[in-house]
Amino acid sequence: AGDVISINGSTGEVIRGTIPMETPTLEGNLGIIMDWADAQPGAMKVMANADSGPDAAQAASHGSVGVGLCRTEHMFFAPERLPIVRKWIFNPNGGGLEQIKEFQRTDFRGLFKAMDGKIVTVRMLDPPLHEFLPRPEKVTKELAEQLGFGGDTKAVTDAINAMHEENPMLGLRGCRLGIVHPDFTEMQVEAIMNAAADQIDENPKANPRPRIMIPLIGSTAEFKNQALICKAVAERINKERMVDIPYEIGTMIEVPRAALISDHIASLVDEKDGKPLCNFFSFGTNDLTQMTMGISRDDSNEFIPKYLEMGIFAEDPFKSIDEDGVGQLVKRSVADGLRANPNLSLSVCGEHGGDPKSISFFHEVGLNYVSCSPFRVPVARLAAGQAAVRQLLKQNSK
């Protein structure tokens, strides 16, 4: 074993050995300031990006008013779950969905319990399927056996290569996956709604509030296809479980075309009952920035530091929102969406949701919530309160 060191995350100081530590709490003067920030008229609320019960509980302890983004794919990478997911990918009609549904249902129960009546926004599966597959050179006879290929490593490798995409981030992912495999959308909504009903069975006073978020849409037809499936399943589960769980269906605005047709998306209604199909927008500013600026976030370190040094970029656009470009798409989408549906809820769930400068911009354009990592919730709460105060001072100075 190596030597033990401790690192001061604030100063960068490296200390030999173990030093006493304590978990910070929002009490005393800090707690008072946080309460002041939350109490500012018009201040945006702060949710958290959380994928498990413990993450959600941590976020709640920091003052989060809900989960603004639960990334279901993070549930699939557990060692006991990944083989089941891989089997389904290789053979979508060969079963496996029931097992996937049950472990999703278990995780969602934890989220609803931790949030205790607060909103939990679950994004439908978003990443390309290849992210769950082994690399061809890592395929062993044991792995091929585990995946149902009878130890035939070549068959597994051929199957992986057959699924190869030249640009997977713009390929079969997000809502496209649900459209090609509607049973996968149905399974996820069943898991969400049954988990919510389970919480009510456990505690009749419970008030689970699921939000179902459809990712990567670029057209009204894509959203409508998935929203109607989600709604049908949610209504069916409510009826089967004899509950009346209030659910909402919405979308991530992360494709520039979606931002440009926001009024069309927000005005969609279910022909059967005349009710709006889209209850909320959540701006996925990570992908929206990538697609608008034509920059791969994963590869940007090759040149963004130089751009910052030369003054080509004033800020890293993946850390602070590009107000003149990406920000204008958000601003237009907000205005168009609200014009079509004044009751539309508006939030952001990209990395920018925890950046104070970006939060100030989001306040100005009229978002209701920001969502960020659990540990950035206090920073976001303070920034949201400060943005509200700045707006008030600006109004009073006129």
C-alpha positions as CSV (number, residue, x, y, z in Angstrom):
1,A,0.0,0.0,0.0
2,G,1.1,3.6,-0.7
3,D,1.3,6.5,1.6
4,V,-1.9,8.3,2.7
5,I,-2.2,11.9,1.9
6,S,-5.0,14.5,2.4
7,I,-5.8,17.3,-0.1
8,N,-7.4,20.6,0.8
9,G,-9.9,21.1,-2.1
10,S,-10.1,24.8,-1.5
11,T,-6.4,25.7,-1.5
12,G,-4.9,22.7,-3.3
13,E,-2.6,22.0,-0.3
14,V,-1.3,18.5,-0.1
15,I,-0.9,17.2,3.5
16,R,0.9,14.0,4.5
17,G,-1.2,11.6,6.4
18,T,-4.9,11.6,7.4
19,I,-6.4,14.7,8.9
20,P,-9.7,15.0,10.8
21,M,-12.6,15.8,8.5
22,E,-16.3,16.7,9.0
23,T,-19.3,16.9,6.7
24,P,-20.2,20.5,6.0
25,T,-23.7,21.5,6.9
26,L,-25.9,24.5,5.9
27,E,-26.4,25.8,9.4
28,G,-25.7,28.9,11.4
29,N,-24.9,32.1,9.4
30,L,-24.6,30.2,6.1
31,G,-28.0,28.7,6.6
32,I,-29.5,32.1,7.2
33,I,-27.9,33.5,4.0
34,M,-29.3,30.5,2.1
35,D,-32.8,31.1,3.5
36,W,-32.5,34.8,2.4
37,A,-31.5,33.7,-1.1
38,D,-34.4,31.3,-1.4
39,A,-36.9,33.9,-0.1
40,Q,-36.1,36.5,-2.8
41,P,-39.2,37.2,-4.9
42,G,-38.9,35.6,-8.3
43,A,-35.8,33.7,-7.5
44,M,-35.4,30.5,-9.5
45,K,-35.7,27.2,-7.6
46,V,-32.8,24.8,-7.5
47,M,-33.1,21.1,-8.3
48,A,-30.3,18.5,-8.5
49,N,-29.0,16.0,-11.0
50,A,-29.3,12.7,-9.1
51,D,-29.3,9.1,-10.2
52,S,-29.9,7.2,-7.0
53,G,-31.6,7.5,-3.6
54,P,-28.4,8.5,-1.8
55,D,-27.6,11.2,-4.4
56,A,-31.1,12.5,-4.0
57,A,-30.9,12.5,-0.2
58,Q,-27.6,14.4,-0.4
59,A,-29.2,17.0,-2.7
60,A,-32.2,17.4,-0.4
61,S,-29.9,18.0,2.5
62,H,-28.4,20.9,0.5
63,G,-31.8,22.5,-0.1
64,S,-32.7,21.0,-3.5
65,V,-36.5,21.2,-4.2
66,G,-36.4,18.1,-6.4
67,V,-34.5,16.1,-9.0
68,G,-34.2,18.0,-12.3
69,L,-32.3,15.1,-14.0
70,C,-32.1,11.4,-13.3
71,R,-30.0,9.7,-16.0
72,T,-31.4,6.2,-16.2
73,E,-28.4,4.9,-18.1
74,H,-26.2,5.3,-15.0
75,M,-28.3,2.5,-13.4
76,F,-27.2,0.1,-16.1
77,F,-23.5,0.0,-15.5
78,A,-23.7,-2.0,-12.2
79,P,-21.7,-5.2,-12.6
80,E,-24.8,-7.4,-11.9
81,R,-26.9,-5.4,-14.4
82,L,-24.7,-4.8,-17.3
83,P,-24.8,-8.4,-18.7
84,I,-28.6,-8.2,-18.7
85,V,-28.6,-4.9,-20.6
86,R,-26.1,-6.3,-23.1
87,K,-28.2,-9.3,-23.7
88,W,-31.2,-7.1,-24.5
89,I,-29.1,-5.0,-26.9
90,F,-27.9,-8.0,-28.8
91,N,-31.4,-9.5,-28.9
92,P,-34.2,-7.0,-28.3
93,N,-36.8,-9.7,-28.8
94,G,-35.2,-12.3,-26.6
95,G,-36.4,-11.1,-23.2
96,G,-34.5,-9.3,-20.5
97,L,-36.7,-6.2,-20.3
98,E,-38.6,-7.5,-17.3
99,Q,-35.3,-7.8,-15.4
100,I,-34.2,-4.3,-16.5
101,K,-37.6,-3.0,-15.4
102,E,-37.3,-4.4,-11.9
103,F,-34.0,-3.0,-11.1
104,Q,-35.0,0.4,-12.5
105,R,-38.2,0.2,-10.4
106,T,-36.1,-0.4,-7.3
107,D,-33.9,2.6,-8.0
108,F,-36.8,4.9,-8.7
109,R,-38.4,3.9,-5.4
110,G,-35.3,5.1,-3.7
111,L,-35.5,8.4,-5.5
112,F,-39.1,9.0,-4.7
113,K,-38.6,8.1,-1.1
114,A,-35.6,10.4,-0.8
115,M,-37.4,13.3,-2.4
116,D,-40.5,12.8,-0.3
117,G,-43.1,14.6,-2.4
118,K,-40.7,16.7,-4.5
119,I,-40.5,16.5,-8.3
120,V,-38.3,13.7,-9.7
121,T,-37.5,14.2,-13.4
122,V,-36.5,11.0,-15.1
123,R,-34.9,11.2,-18.5
124,M,-35.6,8.3,-20.8
125,L,-32.5,6.4,-22.0
126,D,-30.3,8.8,-23.9
127,P,-26.8,7.5,-24.8
128,P,-25.9,5.4,-27.8
129,L,-26.2,1.7,-27.1
130,H,-22.5,1.0,-27.9
131,E,-21.6,2.6,-24.6
132,F,-22.9,-0.5,-22.9
133,L,-21.1,-2.9,-25.1
134,P,-17.6,-4.4,-24.5
135,R,-14.8,-3.4,-26.9
136,P,-14.3,-6.1,-29.5
137,E,-10.7,-6.8,-28.3
138,K,-12.1,-7.3,-24.8
139,V,-14.4,-10.1,-25.8
140,T,-13.5,-13.4,-24.1
141,K,-15.0,-16.9,-24.3
142,E,-16.5,-16.5,-20.8
143,L,-18.1,-13.2,-21.8
144,A,-19.5,-14.7,-25.0
145,E,-21.0,-17.5,-22.9
146,Q,-22.5,-14.9,-20.4
147,L,-24.1,-13.0,-23.3
148,G,-25.8,-16.1,-24.7
149,F,-23.5,-16.7,-27.7
150,G,-22.4,-20.1,-26.5
151,G,-18.8,-19.1,-26.1
152,D,-18.5,-17.9,-29.7
153,T,-16.3,-14.9,-29.5
154,K,-16.4,-14.2,-33.2
155,A,-20.2,-14.0,-33.2
156,V,-20.1,-11.4,-30.4
157,T,-17.4,-9.4,-32.2
158,D,-19.4,-9.5,-35.4
159,A,-22.5,-8.4,-33.5
160,I,-20.6,-5.4,-32.0
161,N,-19.1,-4.4,-35.3
162,A,-22.6,-4.6,-37.0
163,M,-23.8,-2.0,-34.5
164,H,-20.9,0.4,-35.2
165,E,-21.9,4.0,-35.9
166,E,-19.5,6.6,-37.4
167,N,-21.0,9.3,-35.3
168,P,-22.9,7.6,-32.4
169,M,-23.7,10.9,-30.6
170,L,-25.8,11.8,-33.6
171,G,-27.0,8.3,-34.2
172,L,-29.4,5.8,-32.5
173,R,-29.9,7.5,-29.2
174,G,-32.4,9.5,-27.2
175,C,-36.0,9.5,-28.5
176,R,-34.8,7.6,-31.6
177,L,-34.1,4.6,-29.5
178,G,-37.6,4.7,-28.1
179,I,-39.1,5.1,-31.5
180,V,-37.2,2.1,-32.9
181,H,-37.8,0.1,-29.7
182,P,-41.1,1.4,-28.3
183,D,-41.2,-1.5,-25.8
184,F,-38.1,0.1,-24.1
185,T,-40.0,3.3,-23.6
186,E,-43.0,1.4,-22.2
187,M,-40.8,-0.5,-19.9
188,Q,-39.2,2.6,-18.4
189,V,-42.5,4.3,-17.8
190,E,-43.9,1.2,-16.2
191,A,-40.9,1.2,-13.9
192,I,-41.4,4.9,-13.0
193,M,-45.1,4.7,-12.3
194,N,-45.0,1.4,-10.5
195,A,-42.2,2.7,-8.3
196,A,-44.3,5.7,-7.5
197,A,-47.3,3.5,-6.7
198,D,-45.1,1.3,-4.5
199,Q,-44.2,4.3,-2.4
200,I,-47.9,5.0,-1.8
201,D,-48.4,1.4,-0.9
202,E,-45.6,1.7,1.7
203,N,-46.8,5.1,2.9
204,P,-50.4,6.2,2.1
205,K,-49.4,9.8,2.8
206,A,-46.6,9.8,0.2
207,N,-46.9,12.1,-2.7
208,P,-44.6,11.0,-5.5
209,R,-44.3,13.5,-8.4
210,P,-42.7,11.9,-11.4
211,R,-41.7,13.9,-14.5
212,I,-41.0,11.9,-17.6
213,M,-38.5,13.6,-19.9
214,I,-38.0,12.7,-23.6
215,P,-34.5,13.4,-24.9
216,L,-33.0,14.5,-28.2
217,I,-36.2,15.4,-30.0
218,G,-35.8,17.5,-33.2
219,S,-39.4,17.4,-34.5
220,T,-43.0,17.5,-33.2
221,A,-43.6,14.0,-34.6
222,E,-40.8,12.5,-32.6
223,F,-42.1,14.1,-29.4
224,K,-45.7,13.2,-30.0
225,N,-44.8,9.6,-30.8
226,Q,-43.0,9.1,-27.5
227,A,-45.3,11.3,-25.4
228,L,-48.4,9.4,-26.4
229,I,-46.7,6.1,-25.5
230,C,-45.6,7.5,-22.1
231,K,-49.1,8.9,-21.4
232,A,-50.9,5.6,-22.3
233,V,-48.6,3.6,-20.0
234,A,-48.9,6.0,-17.2
235,E,-52.7,6.1,-17.4
236,R,-52.7,2.3,-17.5
237,I,-50.5,1.9,-14.4
238,N,-52.7,4.4,-12.5
239,K,-55.7,2.4,-13.4
240,E,-54.1,-1.0,-12.6
241,R,-52.7,0.1,-9.3
242,M,-55.9,2.1,-8.4
243,V,-53.9,5.3,-7.7
244,D,-54.0,8.8,-9.2
245,I,-50.3,9.7,-9.4
246,P,-49.9,13.2,-10.9
247,Y,-47.3,12.8,-13.6
248,E,-45.9,15.2,-16.2
249,I,-44.4,14.6,-19.6
250,G,-41.9,17.0,-21.2
251,T,-38.8,17.2,-23.2
252,M,-35.1,18.2,-23.2
253,I,-34.4,21.0,-25.6
254,E,-30.9,20.1,-26.8
255,V,-31.2,19.9,-30.6
256,P,-31.1,23.4,-32.1
257,R,-34.1,22.6,-34.3
258,A,-36.2,21.8,-31.2
259,A,-35.3,25.2,-29.9
260,L,-36.5,26.8,-33.1
261,I,-39.8,25.0,-33.2
262,S,-40.6,25.3,-29.4
263,D,-44.0,26.9,-30.1
264,H,-45.0,23.9,-32.1
265,I,-43.8,21.4,-29.4
266,A,-45.5,23.3,-26.6
267,S,-48.8,23.6,-28.5
268,L,-49.2,19.8,-29.1
269,V,-52.3,18.3,-27.5
270,D,-53.7,14.9,-27.1
271,E,-56.6,14.6,-29.6
272,K,-58.4,12.3,-27.2
273,D,-58.8,14.7,-24.3
274,G,-57.6,18.0,-25.6
275,K,-54.9,18.3,-22.9
276,P,-51.4,19.6,-23.6
277,L,-48.9,16.8,-24.3
278,C,-45.8,18.8,-23.2
279,N,-45.8,20.1,-19.6
280,F,-42.2,21.2,-19.4
281,F,-39.0,22.1,-21.2
282,S,-35.6,21.3,-19.7
283,F,-32.7,22.8,-21.6
284,G,-29.9,20.2,-22.0
285,T,-27.2,22.9,-22.6
286,N,-24.4,20.4,-22.8
287,D,-25.6,19.0,-26.1
288,L,-27.2,22.2,-27.2
289,T,-23.8,23.9,-26.9
290,Q,-22.1,21.1,-28.8
291,M,-24.6,21.1,-31.7
292,T,-24.9,24.9,-31.9
293,M,-21.2,25.6,-31.8
294,G,-20.0,22.5,-33.6
295,I,-17.7,21.6,-30.8
296,S,-17.2,18.1,-29.2
297,R,-17.1,18.7,-25.5
298,D,-15.0,15.5,-25.1
299,D,-12.4,16.8,-27.5
300,S,-12.5,20.5,-26.8
301,N,-9.5,20.5,-24.4
302,E,-7.3,20.3,-27.5
303,F,-8.0,23.9,-28.4
304,I,-10.3,25.7,-25.9
305,P,-7.4,26.6,-23.5
306,K,-5.6,28.2,-26.4
307,Y,-8.8,30.0,-27.5
308,L,-9.1,31.4,-23.9
309,E,-5.5,32.4,-23.9
310,M,-5.8,34.3,-27.2
311,G,-9.1,35.9,-26.3
312,I,-11.1,34.1,-29.0
313,F,-13.4,32.8,-26.3
314,A,-14.0,35.0,-23.2
315,E,-15.3,31.9,-21.3
316,D,-15.3,28.2,-21.8
317,P,-18.7,27.7,-23.4
318,F,-19.1,24.4,-21.6
319,K,-18.7,26.1,-18.2
320,S,-20.6,29.4,-18.8
321,I,-23.4,29.6,-21.3
322,D,-22.6,31.3,-24.6
323,E,-25.1,34.1,-24.2
324,D,-24.8,35.5,-27.7
325,G,-25.4,32.1,-29.5
326,V,-26.6,29.2,-27.5
327,G,-28.2,31.6,-25.0
328,Q,-30.3,33.2,-27.8
329,L,-31.7,29.8,-28.7
330,V,-32.7,29.3,-25.1
331,K,-34.2,32.8,-24.9
332,R,-36.2,32.3,-28.1
333,S,-37.4,28.8,-27.0
334,V,-38.6,30.2,-23.7
335,A,-40.6,33.0,-25.3
336,D,-42.0,30.8,-28.0
337,G,-42.9,28.0,-25.6
338,L,-44.7,30.3,-23.2
339,R,-46.6,32.0,-25.9
340,A,-47.9,28.6,-27.0
341,N,-48.5,27.3,-23.5
342,P,-48.4,29.8,-20.6
343,N,-48.3,27.0,-18.0
344,L,-45.1,25.5,-19.4
345,S,-42.5,24.8,-16.7
346,L,-38.9,25.8,-17.8
347,S,-35.6,24.6,-16.4
348,V,-32.0,23.8,-17.4
349,C,-30.2,20.6,-16.5
350,G,-26.8,21.0,-18.2
351,E,-23.5,21.7,-16.5
352,H,-24.4,25.4,-16.7
353,G,-27.1,24.9,-14.1
354,G,-24.4,25.2,-11.4
355,D,-22.5,28.2,-12.8
356,P,-23.4,31.5,-11.2
357,K,-22.8,33.6,-14.4
358,S,-25.1,31.2,-16.4
359,I,-27.7,31.2,-13.6
360,S,-27.9,35.0,-13.9
361,F,-28.6,34.7,-17.6
362,F,-31.2,31.9,-17.0
363,H,-33.0,34.2,-14.5
364,E,-33.1,37.0,-17.1
365,V,-34.7,34.8,-19.8
366,G,-37.4,33.5,-17.4
367,L,-36.5,30.0,-16.3
368,N,-38.3,28.5,-13.3
369,Y,-35.6,26.1,-12.2
370,V,-31.9,25.2,-12.6
371,S,-30.6,21.7,-11.9
372,C,-27.0,20.9,-11.0
373,S,-24.9,18.3,-9.2
374,P,-25.9,17.8,-5.5
375,F,-22.8,19.5,-4.2
376,R,-23.3,22.6,-6.3
377,V,-26.9,23.1,-5.0
378,P,-25.9,25.7,-2.3
379,V,-23.9,27.7,-4.9
380,A,-26.8,27.6,-7.3
381,R,-29.3,28.7,-4.5
382,L,-27.1,31.7,-3.6
383,A,-26.6,32.6,-7.3
384,A,-30.4,32.4,-8.0
385,G,-31.1,34.7,-5.0
386,Q,-28.4,37.2,-6.1
387,A,-29.9,37.2,-9.7
388,A,-33.3,38.1,-8.3
389,V,-31.9,40.9,-6.2
390,R,-30.0,42.3,-9.2
391,Q,-33.2,42.4,-11.2
392,L,-35.1,44.1,-8.4
393,L,-32.3,46.8,-8.0
394,K,-32.3,47.3,-11.8
395,Q,-36.1,47.8,-11.8
396,N,-36.0,50.2,-8.9
397,S,-33.3,52.3,-10.5
398,K,-35.5,53.1,-13.5
